[in-house]
Structure formats: structure tokens, C-alpha cells
Coordinates of C-alpha atoms in Angstrom, one line a residue:
X30 CA -42.3 -21.1 -26.5
X31 CA -39.1 -21.7 -24.5
X32 CA -39.4 -24.6 -22.1
X33 CA -36.9 -23.2 -19.6
X34 CA -37.0 -22.8 -15.9
X35 CA -35.2 -19.5 -15.5
X36 CA -34.1 -20.3 -12.0
X37 CA -32.2 -23.5 -13.0
X38 CA -29.0 -22.3 -11.4
X39 CA -27.2 -25.4 -12.2
X40 CA -27.4 -24.9 -16.1
X41 CA -26.5 -21.3 -15.5
X42 CA -23.4 -22.3 -13.6
X43 CA -22.4 -24.7 -16.3
X44 CA -22.7 -22.1 -19.0
X45 CA -20.8 -19.5 -16.8
X46 CA -17.9 -21.9 -16.2
X47 CA -17.5 -22.9 -19.8
X48 CA -17.5 -19.1 -20.7
X49 CA -14.9 -18.3 -18.2
X50 CA -12.5 -21.1 -19.0
X51 CA -13.3 -21.2 -22.7
X52 CA -13.1 -25.0 -22.6
X53 CA -15.6 -27.7 -22.0
X54 CA -12.9 -30.1 -20.7
X55 CA -11.5 -27.6 -18.2
X56 CA -15.0 -26.6 -17.0
X57 CA -16.0 -30.2 -16.5
X58 CA -12.9 -30.8 -14.4
X59 CA -13.6 -27.7 -12.2
X60 CA -17.4 -28.7 -12.0
X61 CA -16.5 -32.3 -11.0
X62 CA -18.6 -33.8 -13.7
X63 CA -17.8 -35.7 -16.9
X64 CA -17.1 -33.7 -20.0
X65 CA -19.8 -35.6 -22.1
X66 CA -22.3 -34.8 -19.3
X67 CA -21.4 -31.2 -19.4
X68 CA -21.6 -31.0 -23.2
X69 CA -25.0 -32.9 -23.1
X70 CA -26.5 -30.5 -20.5
X71 CA -25.5 -27.5 -22.4
X72 CA -26.8 -28.9 -25.7
X73 CA -30.0 -29.7 -24.1
X74 CA -30.3 -26.1 -22.7
X75 CA -29.5 -24.7 -26.2
X76 CA -32.3 -26.9 -27.6
X77 CA -34.7 -25.7 -25.1
X78 CA -33.8 -22.0 -25.8
X79 CA -33.7 -22.5 -29.6
X80 CA -30.3 -20.8 -29.8
X81 CA -26.6 -21.7 -29.6
X82 CA -24.9 -20.3 -26.6
X83 CA -21.3 -21.2 -27.7
X84 CA -19.4 -21.0 -31.0
X85 CA -17.7 -24.4 -31.2
X86 CA -16.2 -23.8 -34.7
X87 CA -13.3 -21.8 -33.2
X88 CA -10.7 -22.8 -30.5
X89 CA -11.0 -21.9 -27.8
X90 CA -14.9 -21.8 -27.7
X91 CA -16.5 -18.6 -27.0
X92 CA -20.0 -17.3 -26.3
X93 CA -22.3 -16.3 -29.1
X94 CA -24.2 -13.1 -28.8
X95 CA -27.2 -15.2 -27.6
X96 CA -24.9 -16.8 -25.0
X97 CA -23.8 -13.3 -23.8
X98 CA -27.4 -12.2 -23.3
X99 CA -28.3 -15.5 -21.6
X100 CA -25.3 -15.1 -19.1
X101 CA -26.1 -11.5 -18.4
X102 CA -29.8 -12.1 -17.9
X103 CA -29.2 -15.0 -15.7
X104 CA -26.8 -13.1 -13.6
X105 CA -29.5 -10.3 -13.0
X106 CA -32.1 -13.1 -12.2
X107 CA -29.6 -14.7 -9.7
X108 CA -28.9 -11.5 -8.0
X109 CA -32.7 -10.6 -7.7
X110 CA -33.4 -14.1 -6.4
X111 CA -30.6 -13.7 -3.8
X112 CA -31.9 -10.3 -2.7
X113 CA -35.6 -11.6 -2.4
X114 CA -34.4 -14.5 -0.3
X115 CA -32.4 -12.3 2.0
X116 CA -35.2 -9.9 2.5
X117 CA -37.6 -12.8 3.3
X118 CA -35.1 -14.2 5.8
X119 CA -34.9 -10.7 7.3
X120 CA -38.6 -10.6 7.7
X121 CA -38.8 -13.9 9.3
X122 CA -36.1 -13.0 11.8
X123 CA -35.3 -16.7 12.3
X124 CA -31.6 -16.5 11.4
X125 CA -28.3 -15.3 13.0
X126 CA -26.6 -12.4 11.4
X127 CA -24.9 -13.0 8.0
X128 CA -22.2 -11.2 6.3
X129 CA -21.0 -11.8 2.8
X130 CA -17.6 -10.4 1.9
X131 CA -16.0 -10.3 -1.6
X132 CA -12.3 -10.2 -2.0
X133 CA -9.9 -10.2 -5.1
X134 CA -8.2 -13.5 -5.3
X135 CA -4.9 -11.6 -5.7
X136 CA -5.1 -10.4 -2.1
X137 CA -7.2 -13.2 -0.4
X138 CA -4.4 -15.6 0.2
X139 CA -2.4 -13.0 2.2
X140 CA -5.1 -11.1 4.0
X141 CA -7.9 -13.7 4.7
X142 CA -6.0 -15.9 7.2
X143 CA -5.3 -12.9 9.4
X144 CA -8.6 -11.3 9.0
X145 CA -10.9 -14.4 9.5
X146 CA -9.1 -15.5 12.7
X147 CA -9.5 -12.1 14.3
X148 CA -13.0 -11.6 13.2
X149 CA -14.4 -15.1 14.1
X150 CA -12.8 -14.7 17.4
X151 CA -14.6 -11.4 18.0
X152 CA -17.9 -12.3 16.3
X153 CA -18.2 -16.3 16.4
X154 CA -22.0 -16.2 16.1
X155 CA -21.9 -14.4 12.6
X156 CA -22.6 -16.6 9.5
X157 CA -19.6 -15.3 7.6
X158 CA -19.3 -16.2 3.7
X159 CA -16.3 -15.3 1.4
X160 CA -16.4 -14.9 -2.3
X161 CA -13.2 -14.6 -4.1
X162 CA -13.2 -13.0 -7.5
X163 CA -10.5 -12.4 -10.2
X164 CA -11.2 -8.7 -10.6
X165 CA -12.4 -5.7 -8.7
X166 CA -15.0 -5.1 -11.5
X167 CA -16.9 -8.2 -10.7
X168 CA -16.9 -7.4 -7.1
X169 CA -18.3 -3.9 -7.7
X170 CA -21.1 -5.5 -9.8
X171 CA -22.0 -8.0 -7.1
X172 CA -21.9 -5.2 -4.5
X173 CA -24.3 -3.0 -6.7
X174 CA -26.6 -5.9 -7.2
X175 CA -26.7 -6.8 -3.4
X176 CA -25.0 -10.2 -3.9
X177 CA -22.2 -9.3 -1.4
X178 CA -22.3 -6.9 1.6
X179 CA -18.8 -5.8 1.5
X180 CA -15.9 -5.6 -1.1
X181 CA -12.7 -5.9 0.9
X182 CA -9.3 -4.7 0.3
X183 CA -10.0 -3.2 -3.1
X184 CA -8.7 -0.1 -4.9
X185 CA -11.2 2.6 -5.2
X186 CA -12.7 2.9 -8.7
X187 CA -16.5 3.0 -8.9
X188 CA -18.9 5.9 -8.2
X189 CA -22.1 5.1 -6.4
X190 CA -20.4 3.0 -3.8
X191 CA -19.7 4.1 -0.2
X192 CA -16.4 3.1 1.4
X193 CA -13.9 3.4 4.2
X194 CA -10.3 3.9 3.4
X195 CA -7.8 1.3 4.7
X196 CA -4.6 2.9 3.5
X197 CA -3.1 4.2 0.4
X198 CA -0.7 2.0 -1.7
X199 CA 2.2 3.0 -3.9
X200 CA 2.1 2.0 -7.6
X201 CA 5.2 1.5 -9.8
X202 CA 6.2 0.3 -13.2
X203 CA 8.2 -3.0 -13.5
X204 CA 10.2 -3.8 -16.6
X205 CA 13.0 -6.0 -17.6
X206 CA 16.5 -4.3 -17.7
X207 CA 16.4 -5.3 -21.5
X208 CA 13.3 -3.3 -22.2
X209 CA 13.7 -0.5 -24.9
X210 CA 12.8 2.2 -22.3
X211 CA 16.3 1.7 -20.9
X212 CA 18.1 1.6 -24.3
X213 CA 20.2 4.6 -23.6
X214 CA 20.8 4.0 -19.9
X215 CA 23.9 2.0 -18.6
X216 CA 22.2 -0.2 -16.0
X217 CA 25.6 -1.8 -15.2
X218 CA 26.3 1.2 -12.9
X219 CA 22.9 0.8 -11.1
X220 CA 22.4 -1.5 -8.1
X221 CA 19.1 -3.2 -9.1
X222 CA 19.1 -5.2 -5.7
X223 CA 17.8 -2.2 -3.8
X224 CA 14.1 -1.5 -3.2
X225 CA 13.8 2.0 -4.8
X226 CA 12.0 3.6 -7.6
X227 CA 14.0 4.9 -10.5
X228 CA 12.4 8.2 -12.0
X229 CA 12.1 8.1 -15.8
X230 CA 10.4 10.7 -18.0
X231 CA 6.9 9.9 -19.1
X232 CA 7.7 10.2 -22.7
X233 CA 10.1 7.2 -22.4
X234 CA 6.8 5.1 -22.4
X235 CA 5.5 6.4 -25.7
X236 CA 4.9 3.5 -28.1
X237 CA 6.9 1.2 -25.9
X238 CA 5.8 -2.5 -25.2
X239 CA 3.2 -2.7 -22.4
X240 CA 1.3 -5.5 -20.8
X241 CA -2.2 -4.4 -20.0
X242 CA -4.7 -5.9 -17.4
X243 CA -8.2 -6.8 -18.4
X244 CA -10.7 -3.8 -18.4
X245 CA -12.6 -4.9 -15.1
X246 CA -9.3 -4.8 -13.0
X247 CA -8.6 -1.8 -10.9
X248 CA -4.9 -1.8 -12.1
X249 CA -6.0 -1.3 -15.7
X250 CA -8.0 1.8 -14.7
X251 CA -5.2 3.1 -12.8
X252 CA -2.7 2.6 -15.7
X253 CA -5.3 4.4 -18.1
X254 CA -5.5 7.4 -15.7
X255 CA -1.7 7.5 -15.5
X256 CA -1.3 7.5 -19.3
X257 CA -4.1 10.0 -19.8
X258 CA -2.5 12.3 -17.3
X259 CA 0.7 12.5 -19.4
X260 CA -1.0 12.0 -22.7
X261 CA 1.3 9.0 -23.5
X262 CA 0.2 6.0 -25.5
X263 CA 2.3 2.8 -24.9
X264 CA 2.0 -0.1 -27.4
X265 CA -0.2 -2.7 -25.8
X266 CA 1.2 -6.2 -26.7
X267 CA -1.3 -8.3 -24.9
X268 CA -4.1 -8.2 -22.2
X269 CA -3.9 -10.6 -19.2
X270 CA -6.0 -11.1 -16.0
X271 CA -3.4 -12.8 -13.7
X272 CA -1.1 -10.3 -12.0
X273 CA 1.6 -13.1 -11.2
X274 CA 1.7 -14.1 -14.8
X275 CA 2.0 -10.5 -15.8
X276 CA 5.0 -10.1 -13.6
X277 CA 6.7 -13.0 -15.2
X278 CA 6.0 -11.8 -18.6
X279 CA 7.4 -8.5 -17.8
X280 CA 10.6 -10.1 -16.4
X281 CA 10.9 -11.9 -19.7
X282 CA 10.8 -8.6 -21.5
X283 CA 7.4 -8.8 -23.2
X284 CA 6.5 -5.3 -21.9
X285 CA 6.4 -3.2 -18.8
X286 CA 3.5 -3.5 -16.3
X287 CA 1.9 -1.3 -13.5
X288 CA 1.7 -3.1 -10.0
X289 CA 1.3 -2.2 -6.3
X290 CA 4.6 -1.9 -4.2
X291 CA 3.4 -4.6 -1.9
X292 CA 3.3 -7.0 -4.9
X293 CA 7.0 -6.5 -5.3
X294 CA 7.7 -7.8 -1.8
X295 CA 5.6 -11.0 -2.4
X296 CA 6.8 -12.1 -5.7
X297 CA 9.5 -14.7 -6.4
X298 CA 11.3 -12.6 -9.0
X299 CA 15.0 -11.9 -8.1
X300 CA 15.7 -8.2 -7.6
X301 CA 18.4 -7.9 -10.4
X302 CA 16.0 -9.4 -13.0
X303 CA 13.7 -6.3 -13.1
X304 CA 13.9 -2.6 -12.7
X305 CA 11.3 -0.7 -10.6
X306 CA 10.3 2.7 -12.1
X307 CA 8.0 5.7 -11.7
X308 CA 7.1 8.5 -14.1
X309 CA 5.9 10.7 -11.2
X310 CA 7.7 12.1 -8.0
X311 CA 6.3 11.3 -5.5
X312 CA 5.1 8.0 -6.9
X313 CA 1.5 7.5 -7.8
X314 CA -0.7 6.2 -5.0
X315 CA -4.2 4.8 -4.9
X316 CA -6.7 4.3 -1.9
X317 CA -7.3 0.8 -0.9
X318 CA -10.7 0.5 0.7
X319 CA -13.6 -1.7 2.0
X320 CA -16.7 -0.7 0.0
X321 CA -20.4 -1.2 0.4
X322 CA -23.6 -0.1 -1.3
X323 CA -24.3 3.6 -1.2
X324 CA -27.0 4.4 1.3
X325 CA -26.8 1.0 2.9
X326 CA -26.6 1.0 6.7
X327 CA -23.8 -1.2 7.9
X328 CA -24.6 -4.0 10.2
X329 CA -22.8 -4.4 13.4
X330 CA -21.0 -7.5 11.8
X331 CA -20.0 -5.5 8.8
X332 CA -18.6 -2.6 10.8
X333 CA -16.7 -5.0 13.0
X334 CA -15.1 -6.6 9.9
X335 CA -14.0 -3.2 8.6
X336 CA -12.5 -2.3 12.0
X337 CA -10.5 -5.5 12.0
X338 CA -9.2 -4.9 8.5
X339 CA -8.0 -1.5 9.5
X340 CA -6.3 -2.8 12.6
X341 CA -4.5 -5.6 10.8
X342 CA -3.5 -3.2 8.0
X343 CA -1.7 -1.0 10.5
X344 CA -0.2 -3.7 13.0
X345 CA 0.8 -6.6 10.6
X346 CA 4.2 -5.9 9.2
X347 CA 3.4 -8.2 6.1
X348 CA 0.3 -6.3 5.1
X349 CA 0.8 -2.7 6.0
X350 CA 1.8 -0.6 3.0
X351 CA 5.4 -0.2 2.0
X352 CA 6.8 2.8 0.4
X353 CA 9.8 2.8 -1.9
X354 CA 12.0 5.9 -2.2
X355 CA 12.1 7.7 -5.6
X356 CA 15.7 8.2 -7.0
X357 CA 16.9 10.3 -10.0
X358 CA 19.9 8.2 -11.1
X359 CA 19.1 7.7 -14.7
X360 CA 19.9 11.2 -15.7
X361 CA 16.1 12.2 -16.4

């Protein structure tokens, strides 16, 4: 039989990190252990399981089918273990109120300093824990499994979750002036320094180079909805998870991308290096929400957190949604 303690979270974390970074060396650095120690630990785990978790014959390394099943199973076990511990703590009634909030890492740097300062001033007795994730898909999964109490500042995508709307954000297309969608447009006559959306016909995107986000990201789903609406099929040249990298690649004319308006205001790209467009007028928008598990009663701390997010979203000039006007100056 398999001589494995299924609750060995350390081994699970090792496998998860290697799978995420697809490198034993980089995973070891992030885990603050030596690479030989990490390799030895995973090799020992594979021997105990009697299967190979990683295919080391290719670069970068990737999970085998057995590795995928192990990781999925351990995530379920981890979530069940967390839920059990939480229920037992609730029964014992020996702890102060705890709130676990997940937030996309693309928003956390701008939002968290303002939210946390206000929340901890209002509720200093609460044991607040923050989990930053690279995608809304992961946060939705953790919310459904009970790993987190709230998913904050995320676009609405998943059924089965309840939520409160914070605001609506405008979505736009960003592309290099050299992108072929502008091949018959004289951009020298257009002031690209202005923050406005240039309307283009949807069919201009047909079969044109496009940079997609990974499947678990909300922007990927929003883009798919937009393309389905107009029955267009851009040519996907690559798939990427980092929105900042996607902006840089779009600037360098690898393809167009879909991004929120507020991302334009915080990036380091010069205005005349890109063109901001829309294929709808008014421009497409999506709700940004704080979500929680369907049927789950919000604790006083959770409701306080949501109220503070709403207040900051309205009052802070850096965070409240910005709307770009749509102009028809390309002849479409």
C-alpha cells in the first residue's frame, strides 16, 4: 500500500510550488530550501506513492497525469481540513472573530493599503488574513471550498456565489499603432495622448493577432463573451497570466489585449505608444464585486469589510472607476 500521510501539507506545498513555477530551482528559492533538498523530498514522495509526479524529460518540467490528480486531491483534502478546523474552532468559541479575504494580486498593491488601514482602525479585534492569488478562477475555487470568506475586488463571473457590487469598470482594447487592425488608418492625424476610446468595427479584429489571458482569469472570460457577441475569431498568438507583461507585449505589437480602464491609468506605457479602442459604443463594462459563498450568512466583520471597500471605491480618486469617452474618428 501507499505509505503516505495525506495530511503532509509540506510535501503538498512543495509539489504545488514546482507545478506552478515549472522549475525545481525557482521553487526551491521561493520555498527557502536548497534545490537538492526539494528534489530529494519530492523523489521520496514519488517513491512512497509509486508514481512519478513530474515529467523531468522535458523543459520546463510539468506534472504527469498522476501529478495532476495528486495535486487536485490534496487541494480538496486541504480545503476539507481547513473547514473542519474552522467548525471546531467555532464550536469551542475560544477565538476572536476571524476573516479570510482573497484578492487578485493585480489589484492588491493598489487596494490593500487603503482598505486594511480603514478596516483595522474600525475592527482592530478581528483576526484578518489576506490571500493574494494570480487569478479570479483560483479565488472562486477557494471561496466555493470554504478556504476564504470573501473574494474582494473581482469581476463577476461565477454562478453559485453571492456578491455585492462595488462598481462597474469599463473595458477597452489596447494595441500598438503598428497593429494590422490600423493598416488602413492614418494615425498621424490622431492625437494618441488623449485618454479616449477610438471606435473600430468588430470585423477589424477577425483573424488579427491577439494576446489571451489564461482560462482562469476574468479578463479571458470577458474577452470570450465579447468575441462571441460579434461572432469574431481573432488569431490567438499566445496565452499569458500577467497583465503587466501582456500590456508590454501589446505595446511591442505582438497582438491586441483587453484590459480595464483603470489599468491604463496605472501602467508605465507612454500614451503615444498604444491606441485605446472599443468595438462597442458605449464601451463594454463589467461589475466589480466582493463575493461570498451562496447561502452563507455574512459575519459582522465581513459586512464591515465590504462596506469599507464600497466607501473607498467611491471616495478615493485613485481607485474609483474612470470612464473614457468613445470617439468615432477612424471613419468606422
